[in-house]
CSV table of N, CA and C in Angstrom, one decimal:
chain,number,residue,atom,x,y,z
A,1,MET,N,2.9,81.8,-41.2
A,1,MET,CA,2.2,80.5,-41.2
A,1,MET,C,1.8,80.1,-39.8
A,2,SER,N,2.7,80.5,-38.9
A,2,SER,CA,2.4,80.2,-37.6
A,2,SER,C,1.2,80.9,-37.0
A,3,HIS,N,1.0,82.1,-37.5
A,3,HIS,CA,-0.1,82.9,-37.1
A,3,HIS,C,-1.4,82.3,-37.7
A,4,SER,N,-1.4,81.8,-38.9
A,4,SER,CA,-2.6,81.2,-39.5
A,4,SER,C,-2.9,79.8,-38.9
A,5,LEU,N,-1.8,79.1,-38.5
A,5,LEU,CA,-2.0,77.8,-37.9
A,5,LEU,C,-2.6,78.0,-36.5
A,6,GLY,N,-2.2,79.1,-35.8
A,6,GLY,CA,-2.8,79.4,-34.5
A,6,GLY,C,-4.3,79.7,-34.6
A,7,ILE,N,-4.6,80.5,-35.7
A,7,ILE,CA,-6.0,80.8,-35.9
A,7,ILE,C,-6.8,79.6,-36.2
A,8,VAL,N,-6.3,78.7,-37.0
A,8,VAL,CA,-7.0,77.4,-37.4
A,8,VAL,C,-7.2,76.6,-36.2
A,9,ILE,N,-6.2,76.5,-35.3
A,9,ILE,CA,-6.3,75.7,-34.1
A,9,ILE,C,-7.3,76.3,-33.2
A,10,GLU,N,-7.2,77.6,-33.0
A,10,GLU,CA,-8.2,78.3,-32.1
A,10,GLU,C,-9.6,78.2,-32.7
A,11,SER,N,-9.7,78.3,-34.0
A,11,SER,CA,-11.1,78.1,-34.6
A,11,SER,C,-11.6,76.7,-34.4
A,12,LEU,N,-10.7,75.8,-34.6
A,12,LEU,CA,-11.1,74.4,-34.3
A,12,LEU,C,-11.5,74.2,-32.9
A,13,VAL,N,-10.8,74.8,-31.9
A,13,VAL,CA,-11.1,74.7,-30.5
A,13,VAL,C,-12.5,75.4,-30.3
A,14,ALA,N,-12.7,76.5,-30.9
A,14,ALA,CA,-14.0,77.2,-30.8
A,14,ALA,C,-15.2,76.4,-31.3
A,15,VAL,N,-15.0,75.8,-32.5
A,15,VAL,CA,-16.0,74.9,-33.0
A,15,VAL,C,-16.3,73.7,-32.1
A,16,LEU,N,-15.2,73.1,-31.6
A,16,LEU,CA,-15.4,72.0,-30.7
A,16,LEU,C,-16.1,72.5,-29.4
A,17,LEU,N,-15.8,73.7,-28.9
A,17,LEU,CA,-16.4,74.2,-27.7
A,17,LEU,C,-17.9,74.4,-28.0
A,18,ILE,N,-18.2,75.0,-29.2
A,18,ILE,CA,-19.6,75.2,-29.6
A,18,ILE,C,-20.4,73.8,-29.6
A,19,LEU,N,-19.7,72.8,-30.3
A,19,LEU,CA,-20.3,71.5,-30.3
A,19,LEU,C,-20.5,70.9,-28.9
A,20,THR,N,-19.5,71.1,-28.0
A,20,THR,CA,-19.6,70.6,-26.7
A,20,THR,C,-20.8,71.3,-25.9
A,21,ILE,N,-20.9,72.6,-26.1
A,21,ILE,CA,-22.0,73.4,-25.5
A,21,ILE,C,-23.4,72.9,-26.0
A,22,ALA,N,-23.5,72.7,-27.3
A,22,ALA,CA,-24.7,72.2,-27.9
A,22,ALA,C,-25.0,70.8,-27.4
A,23,TYR,N,-24.0,69.9,-27.3
A,23,TYR,CA,-24.2,68.6,-26.8
A,23,TYR,C,-24.6,68.6,-25.3
A,24,CYS,N,-24.0,69.5,-24.5
A,24,CYS,CA,-24.4,69.7,-23.1
A,24,CYS,C,-25.8,70.2,-23.0
A,25,MET,N,-26.3,71.0,-23.9
A,25,MET,CA,-27.7,71.5,-23.8
A,25,MET,C,-28.6,70.3,-24.2
A,26,LEU,N,-28.2,69.5,-25.1
A,26,LEU,CA,-29.0,68.3,-25.5
A,26,LEU,C,-29.1,67.4,-24.3
A,27,LEU,N,-27.9,67.1,-23.7
A,27,LEU,CA,-27.9,66.3,-22.5
A,27,LEU,C,-28.7,66.8,-21.3
A,28,ASN,N,-28.7,68.2,-21.2
A,28,ASN,CA,-29.5,68.8,-20.1
A,28,ASN,C,-31.0,68.6,-20.4
A,29,LYS,N,-31.4,68.7,-21.6
A,29,LYS,CA,-32.9,68.4,-22.0
A,29,LYS,C,-33.2,67.0,-21.6
A,30,ARG,N,-32.4,66.1,-22.0
A,30,ARG,CA,-32.6,64.7,-21.7
A,30,ARG,C,-32.6,64.4,-20.2
A,31,LEU,N,-31.8,65.0,-19.5
A,31,LEU,CA,-31.7,64.8,-18.0
A,31,LEU,C,-33.0,65.4,-17.4
A,32,LYS,N,-33.5,66.5,-17.9
A,32,LYS,CA,-34.8,67.1,-17.4
A,32,LYS,C,-35.9,66.1,-17.6
A,33,ARG,N,-35.9,65.6,-18.9
A,33,ARG,CA,-37.0,64.7,-19.2
A,33,ARG,C,-36.9,63.4,-18.4
A,34,LEU,N,-35.7,62.9,-18.1
A,34,LEU,CA,-35.5,61.7,-17.3
A,34,LEU,C,-35.9,62.0,-15.9
A,35,LYS,N,-35.7,63.2,-15.4
A,35,LYS,CA,-36.1,63.6,-14.0
A,35,LYS,C,-37.6,63.6,-13.9
A,36,ALA,N,-38.3,64.1,-15.0
A,36,ALA,CA,-39.7,64.1,-15.0
A,36,ALA,C,-40.3,62.7,-15.0
A,37,ASP,N,-39.6,61.9,-15.8
A,37,ASP,CA,-40.0,60.5,-15.9
A,37,ASP,C,-39.8,59.8,-14.6
A,38,GLU,N,-38.7,60.2,-13.9
A,38,GLU,CA,-38.4,59.6,-12.6
A,38,GLU,C,-39.6,59.8,-11.6
A,39,GLN,N,-40.1,61.0,-11.6
A,39,GLN,CA,-41.2,61.4,-10.7
A,39,GLN,C,-42.4,60.6,-11.0
A,40,SER,N,-42.8,60.4,-12.3
A,40,SER,CA,-43.9,59.6,-12.7
A,40,SER,C,-43.7,58.1,-12.4
A,41,LEU,N,-42.4,57.7,-12.5
A,41,LEU,CA,-42.1,56.3,-12.2
A,41,LEU,C,-42.2,56.1,-10.7
A,42,LYS,N,-41.8,57.1,-9.9
A,42,LYS,CA,-41.9,56.9,-8.4
A,42,LYS,C,-43.4,56.8,-8.1
A,43,ALA,N,-44.2,57.6,-8.7
A,43,ALA,CA,-45.7,57.6,-8.4
A,43,ALA,C,-46.3,56.2,-8.8
A,44,THR,N,-45.8,55.7,-10.0
A,44,THR,CA,-46.3,54.4,-10.4
A,44,THR,C,-45.9,53.3,-9.5
A,45,ILE,N,-44.6,53.4,-9.0
A,45,ILE,CA,-44.1,52.4,-8.1
A,45,ILE,C,-44.9,52.5,-6.8
A,46,GLY,N,-45.2,53.7,-6.3
A,46,GLY,CA,-46.0,53.8,-5.1
A,46,GLY,C,-47.4,53.2,-5.2
A,47,GLU,N,-48.0,53.4,-6.4
A,47,GLU,CA,-49.3,52.8,-6.7
A,47,GLU,C,-49.2,51.3,-6.7
A,48,LEU,N,-48.2,50.8,-7.3
A,48,LEU,CA,-48.0,49.4,-7.4
A,48,LEU,C,-47.8,48.8,-6.0
A,49,ILE,N,-47.1,49.4,-5.1
A,49,ILE,CA,-46.9,48.9,-3.8
A,49,ILE,C,-48.2,48.9,-3.1
A,50,THR,N,-49.0,49.9,-3.2
A,50,THR,CA,-50.3,50.0,-2.6
A,50,THR,C,-51.2,48.9,-3.1
A,51,VAL,N,-51.3,48.7,-4.4
A,51,VAL,CA,-52.1,47.6,-5.0
A,51,VAL,C,-51.6,46.3,-4.6
A,52,THR,N,-50.3,46.1,-4.5
A,52,THR,CA,-49.8,44.8,-4.0
A,52,THR,C,-50.2,44.5,-2.6
A,53,GLU,N,-50.1,45.5,-1.7
A,53,GLU,CA,-50.6,45.3,-0.3
A,53,GLU,C,-52.0,44.9,-0.3
A,54,ILE,N,-52.9,45.6,-1.1
A,54,ILE,CA,-54.3,45.3,-1.1
A,54,ILE,C,-54.5,43.8,-1.6
A,55,ALA,N,-53.8,43.5,-2.6
A,55,ALA,CA,-53.9,42.1,-3.2
A,55,ALA,C,-53.5,41.1,-2.2
A,56,GLU,N,-52.4,41.4,-1.4
A,56,GLU,CA,-51.9,40.4,-0.4
A,56,GLU,C,-53.0,40.2,0.7
A,57,ARG,N,-53.6,41.3,1.1
A,57,ARG,CA,-54.7,41.2,2.1
A,57,ARG,C,-55.9,40.4,1.5
A,58,ALA,N,-56.2,40.7,0.3
A,58,ALA,CA,-57.3,39.9,-0.3
A,58,ALA,C,-57.0,38.4,-0.4
A,59,ILE,N,-55.7,38.1,-0.8
A,59,ILE,CA,-55.3,36.7,-0.9
A,59,ILE,C,-55.4,36.1,0.5
A,60,GLY,N,-55.0,36.8,1.6
A,60,GLY,CA,-55.1,36.3,2.9
A,60,GLY,C,-56.5,36.0,3.3
A,61,GLY,N,-57.4,36.9,2.9
A,61,GLY,CA,-58.9,36.7,3.2
A,61,GLY,C,-59.4,35.5,2.4
A,62,LEU,N,-58.9,35.4,1.2
A,62,LEU,CA,-59.4,34.2,0.4
A,62,LEU,C,-58.9,32.9,1.0
A,63,LYS,N,-57.6,32.9,1.4
A,63,LYS,CA,-57.1,31.7,2.1
A,63,LYS,C,-57.9,31.3,3.3
A,64,HIS,N,-58.3,32.3,4.1
A,64,HIS,CA,-59.1,32.1,5.3
A,64,HIS,C,-60.5,31.5,4.9
A,65,THR,N,-61.1,32.1,3.9
A,65,THR,CA,-62.4,31.7,3.4
A,65,THR,C,-62.3,30.2,2.9
A,66,VAL,N,-61.2,29.9,2.1
A,66,VAL,CA,-61.1,28.6,1.6
A,66,VAL,C,-60.9,27.6,2.7
A,67,ARG,N,-60.2,28.0,3.8
A,67,ARG,CA,-60.0,27.1,4.9
A,67,ARG,C,-61.4,26.8,5.6
A,68,ASP,N,-62.1,27.9,5.8
A,68,ASP,CA,-63.5,27.7,6.4
A,68,ASP,C,-64.4,26.8,5.6
A,69,VAL,N,-64.4,27.1,4.2
A,69,VAL,CA,-65.2,26.3,3.3
A,69,VAL,C,-64.8,24.8,3.3
A,70,ASN,N,-63.5,24.6,3.4
A,70,ASN,CA,-62.9,23.3,3.4
A,70,ASN,C,-63.4,22.5,4.6
A,71,GLU,N,-63.3,23.2,5.8
A,71,GLU,CA,-63.7,22.5,7.0
A,71,GLU,C,-65.2,22.3,7.0
A,72,ASN,N,-66.0,23.2,6.5
A,72,ASN,CA,-67.5,23.1,6.5
A,72,ASN,C,-67.8,22.0,5.5
A,73,LEU,N,-67.2,22.0,4.3
A,73,LEU,CA,-67.5,21.0,3.3
A,73,LEU,C,-67.1,19.6,3.8
A,74,GLY,N,-65.9,19.5,4.5
A,74,GLY,CA,-65.5,18.2,5.1
A,74,GLY,C,-66.5,17.6,6.1
A,75,SER,N,-67.1,18.5,6.9
A,75,SER,CA,-68.1,18.0,7.9
A,75,SER,C,-69.4,17.7,7.2
A,76,GLN,N,-69.7,18.4,6.1
A,76,GLN,CA,-70.9,18.1,5.4
A,76,GLN,C,-70.7,16.8,4.6
A,77,ILE,N,-69.5,16.5,4.1
A,77,ILE,CA,-69.3,15.3,3.4
A,77,ILE,C,-69.3,14.1,4.4
A,78,SER,N,-68.8,14.3,5.6
A,78,SER,CA,-68.9,13.2,6.6
A,78,SER,C,-70.3,12.9,6.9
A,79,ALA,N,-71.1,14.0,7.1
A,79,ALA,CA,-72.5,13.8,7.5
A,79,ALA,C,-73.3,13.1,6.3
A,80,ALA,N,-72.9,13.5,5.1
A,80,ALA,CA,-73.6,12.9,3.9
A,80,ALA,C,-73.2,11.4,3.8
A,81,THR,N,-71.9,11.1,4.1
A,81,THR,CA,-71.5,9.7,4.0
A,81,THR,C,-72.2,8.9,5.1
A,82,ALA,N,-72.3,9.4,6.3
A,82,ALA,CA,-73.1,8.7,7.3
A,82,ALA,C,-74.5,8.5,6.9
A,83,LEU,N,-75.1,9.5,6.4
A,83,LEU,CA,-76.5,9.4,6.0
A,83,LEU,C,-76.7,8.4,4.8
A,84,ALA,N,-75.7,8.4,3.9
A,84,ALA,CA,-75.8,7.4,2.8
A,84,ALA,C,-75.6,6.0,3.3
A,85,ASP,N,-74.8,5.8,4.3
A,85,ASP,CA,-74.6,4.5,4.9
A,85,ASP,C,-75.9,4.1,5.6
A,86,GLN,N,-76.5,5.0,6.3
A,86,GLN,CA,-77.8,4.7,7.0
A,86,GLN,C,-78.9,4.4,6.0
A,87,LEU,N,-79.0,5.2,5.0
A,87,LEU,CA,-80.0,4.9,3.9
A,87,LEU,C,-79.7,3.5,3.3
A,88,LYS,N,-78.5,3.2,3.1
A,88,LYS,CA,-78.1,1.9,2.5
A,88,LYS,C,-78.6,0.8,3.4
A,89,ALA,N,-78.4,0.9,4.7
A,89,ALA,CA,-78.8,-0.1,5.6
A,89,ALA,C,-80.3,-0.2,5.6
A,90,GLN,N,-81.0,0.9,5.6
A,90,GLN,CA,-82.5,0.9,5.6
A,90,GLN,C,-83.0,0.3,4.4
A,91,LEU,N,-82.4,0.6,3.2
A,91,LEU,CA,-82.8,0.0,2.0
A,91,LEU,C,-82.7,-1.5,2.0
A,92,ALA,N,-81.6,-2.0,2.5
A,92,ALA,CA,-81.4,-3.4,2.6
A,92,ALA,C,-82.4,-4.0,3.5
A,93,GLU,N,-82.7,-3.4,4.6
A,93,GLU,CA,-83.7,-3.9,5.5
A,93,GLU,C,-85.1,-3.9,4.9
A,94,SER,N,-85.4,-2.8,4.2
A,94,SER,CA,-86.7,-2.7,3.5
A,94,SER,C,-86.8,-3.7,2.4
A,95,ASP,N,-85.7,-4.1,1.8
A,95,ASP,CA,-85.8,-5.1,0.7
A,95,ASP,C,-86.1,-6.5,1.4
A,96,ALA,N,-85.5,-6.7,2.5
A,96,ALA,CA,-85.8,-8.0,3.2
A,96,ALA,C,-87.3,-8.0,3.7
A,97,VAL,N,-87.8,-6.9,4.1
A,97,VAL,CA,-89.2,-6.8,4.5
A,97,VAL,C,-90.1,-7.1,3.3
A,98,VAL,N,-89.8,-6.5,2.2
A,98,VAL,CA,-90.6,-6.7,1.0
A,98,VAL,C,-90.6,-8.2,0.6
A,99,ARG,N,-89.4,-8.8,0.7
A,99,ARG,CA,-89.3,-10.2,0.3
A,99,ARG,C,-90.2,-11.0,1.2
A,100,ARG,N,-90.2,-10.7,2.5
A,100,ARG,CA,-91.0,-11.5,3.5
A,100,ARG,C,-92.5,-11.2,3.2
A,101,LEU,N,-92.8,-10.0,3.0
A,101,LEU,CA,-94.2,-9.7,2.7
A,101,LEU,C,-94.7,-10.4,1.4
A,102,SER,N,-93.9,-10.4,0.4
A,102,SER,CA,-94.3,-11.1,-0.8
A,102,SER,C,-94.4,-12.6,-0.5
A,103,LYS,N,-93.6,-13.2,0.3
A,103,LYS,CA,-93.8,-14.6,0.7
A,103,LYS,C,-95.1,-14.8,1.4
A,104,ILE,N,-95.4,-13.9,2.3
A,104,ILE,CA,-96.7,-14.0,3.0
A,104,ILE,C,-97.9,-13.8,2.1
A,105,ALA,N,-97.8,-12.9,1.2
A,105,ALA,CA,-98.9,-12.6,0.2
A,105,ALA,C,-99.1,-13.8,-0.7
A,106,VAL,N,-98.0,-14.5,-1.2
A,106,VAL,CA,-98.1,-15.6,-2.0
A,106,VAL,C,-98.7,-16.8,-1.2
A,107,ALA,N,-98.2,-16.9,0.0
A,107,ALA,CA,-98.7,-18.1,0.9
A,107,ALA,C,-100.2,-17.9,1.2
A,108,ALA,N,-100.7,-16.7,1.4
A,108,ALA,CA,-102.0,-16.4,1.9
A,108,ALA,C,-103.0,-16.2,0.7
A,109,ARG,N,-102.5,-16.2,-0.5
A,109,ARG,CA,-103.4,-15.9,-1.7
A,109,ARG,C,-104.2,-17.2,-1.9
A,110,PRO,N,-105.5,-17.0,-2.1
A,110,PRO,CA,-106.4,-18.2,-2.4
A,110,PRO,C,-106.2,-18.6,-3.9
A,111,LEU,N,-106.3,-19.8,-4.1
A,111,LEU,CA,-106.2,-20.3,-5.5
A,111,LEU,C,-107.4,-19.9,-6.3
A,112,THR,N,-107.1,-19.5,-7.6
A,112,THR,CA,-108.2,-19.1,-8.5
A,112,THR,C,-108.3,-20.1,-9.6
A,113,GLU,N,-109.2,-19.9,-10.5
A,113,GLU,CA,-109.4,-20.9,-11.6
A,113,GLU,C,-108.2,-20.8,-12.5
A,114,THR,N,-107.5,-19.7,-12.6
A,114,THR,CA,-106.4,-19.6,-13.5
A,114,THR,C,-105.2,-20.3,-12.9
A,115,ASP,N,-105.2,-20.6,-11.6
A,115,ASP,CA,-104.1,-21.3,-10.9
A,115,ASP,C,-104.3,-22.8,-10.9
A,116,ALA,N,-105.3,-23.3,-11.7
A,116,ALA,CA,-105.6,-24.7,-11.7
A,116,ALA,C,-104.4,-25.6,-12.1
A,117,ASP,N,-103.5,-25.0,-13.0
A,117,ASP,CA,-102.3,-25.8,-13.3
A,117,ASP,C,-101.3,-25.7,-12.3
A,118,ALA,N,-101.3,-24.7,-11.4
A,118,ALA,CA,-100.3,-24.6,-10.4
A,118,ALA,C,-100.6,-25.6,-9.3
A,119,PRO,N,-99.6,-26.0,-8.6
A,119,PRO,CA,-99.8,-27.0,-7.5
A,119,PRO,C,-100.6,-26.3,-6.4
A,120,ARG,N,-101.5,-27.0,-5.8
A,120,ARG,CA,-102.4,-26.5,-4.8
A,120,ARG,C,-101.6,-26.4,-3.5
A,121,VAL,N,-101.8,-25.3,-2.8
A,121,VAL,CA,-101.1,-25.1,-1.5
A,121,VAL,C,-102.2,-25.2,-0.5
A,122,SER,N,-102.0,-26.1,0.4
A,122,SER,CA,-103.0,-26.3,1.5
A,122,SER,C,-102.9,-25.1,2.4
A,123,ALA,N,-104.0,-24.9,3.2
A,123,ALA,CA,-104.1,-23.9,4.2
A,123,ALA,C,-102.9,-24.0,5.2
A,124,ALA,N,-102.7,-25.3,5.6
A,124,ALA,CA,-101.6,-25.5,6.6
A,124,ALA,C,-100.2,-25.1,6.0
A,125,ARG,N,-100.0,-25.4,4.7
A,125,ARG,CA,-98.7,-24.9,4.1
A,125,ARG,C,-98.7,-23.4,4.1
A,126,ALA,N,-99.8,-22.8,3.7
A,126,ALA,CA,-99.8,-21.3,3.6
A,126,ALA,C,-99.5,-20.7,5.0
A,127,ASN,N,-100.1,-21.3,6.1
A,127,ASN,CA,-99.9,-20.8,7.4
A,127,ASN,C,-98.4,-21.0,7.8
A,128,ALA,N,-97.8,-22.2,7.4
A,128,ALA,CA,-96.4,-22.5,7.7
A,128,ALA,C,-95.5,-21.5,7.0
A,129,ALA,N,-95.8,-21.2,5.8
A,129,ALA,CA,-95.0,-20.2,5.0
A,129,ALA,C,-95.1,-18.8,5.7
A,130,ALA,N,-96.3,-18.4,6.1
A,130,ALA,CA,-96.5,-17.1,6.7
A,130,ALA,C,-95.7,-17.1,8.1
A,131,ALA,N,-95.8,-18.2,8.8
A,131,ALA,CA,-95.1,-18.3,10.1
A,131,ALA,C,-93.6,-18.2,9.9
A,132,GLN,N,-93.1,-18.9,8.8
A,132,GLN,CA,-91.7,-18.8,8.6
A,132,GLN,C,-91.2,-17.4,8.2
A,133,ALA,N,-92.0,-16.8,7.3
A,133,ALA,CA,-91.7,-15.4,6.9
A,133,ALA,C,-91.7,-14.5,8.1
A,134,PHE,N,-92.7,-14.7,9.1
A,134,PHE,CA,-92.7,-13.9,10.3
A,134,PHE,C,-91.5,-14.2,11.1
A,135,ALA,N,-91.1,-15.4,11.2
A,135,ALA,CA,-89.9,-15.8,12.0
A,135,ALA,C,-88.6,-15.2,11.5
A,136,GLU,N,-88.6,-15.1,10.2
A,136,GLU,CA,-87.4,-14.5,9.5
A,136,GLU,C,-87.2,-13.0,9.9
A,137,ARG,N,-88.3,-12.4,10.1
A,137,ARG,CA,-88.2,-10.9,10.4
A,137,ARG,C,-88.0,-10.6,11.9
A,138,ARG,N,-87.9,-11.7,12.7
A,138,ARG,CA,-87.6,-11.5,14.1
A,138,ARG,C,-86.2,-11.1,14.3
A,139,ARG,N,-86.0,-10.2,15.1
A,139,ARG,CA,-84.6,-9.7,15.4
A,139,ARG,C,-84.0,-10.5,16.5
A,140,PRO,N,-82.7,-10.3,16.6
A,140,PRO,CA,-82.0,-11.1,17.7
A,140,PRO,C,-82.5,-10.8,19.1
A,141,ASP,N,-83.0,-9.6,19.3
A,141,ASP,CA,-83.4,-9.2,20.6
A,141,ASP,C,-84.8,-9.8,20.9
A,142,GLY,N,-85.4,-10.5,19.9
A,142,GLY,CA,-86.7,-11.2,20.2
A,142,GLY,C,-87.9,-10.4,19.7
A,143,ILE,N,-87.7,-9.1,19.3
A,143,ILE,CA,-88.8,-8.3,18.8
A,143,ILE,C,-88.9,-8.4,17.3
A,144,ALA,N,-90.2,-8.5,16.9
A,144,ALA,CA,-90.4,-8.6,15.4
A,144,ALA,C,-90.2,-7.3,14.8
A,145,ALA,N,-89.6,-7.3,13.6
A,145,ALA,CA,-89.3,-6.1,12.9
A,145,ALA,C,-90.5,-5.6,12.1
């Protein structure tokens, strides 16, 4: 019995060794595949690093461009604001001129038959109104506008 028990144990060891060899072969295949994947992964990582560096340079260029555009836009906004203020002042002045001109035109207009119901304005009053309108447009420096 001891001889058959030894054969059984040795057979069991042989089967286990065969299983171990088969498992080692399977692991060897997987390691080779992993090694091949490692090379492709290294290539992918290298490409990613290159693309990242290119993107960083592009972002730096974009930041520089944004800074330049911001400065240019700021100066243009300042110029536009100054121009808008100037136009506003000119519009106010032109409005005053139109009011004075309308006063002069009303004062100098001769009476017609349709104006019979309106109060008559004498020539002296018309001249006084025109003189007053002219005086209103005089500037503080003494020159008429």
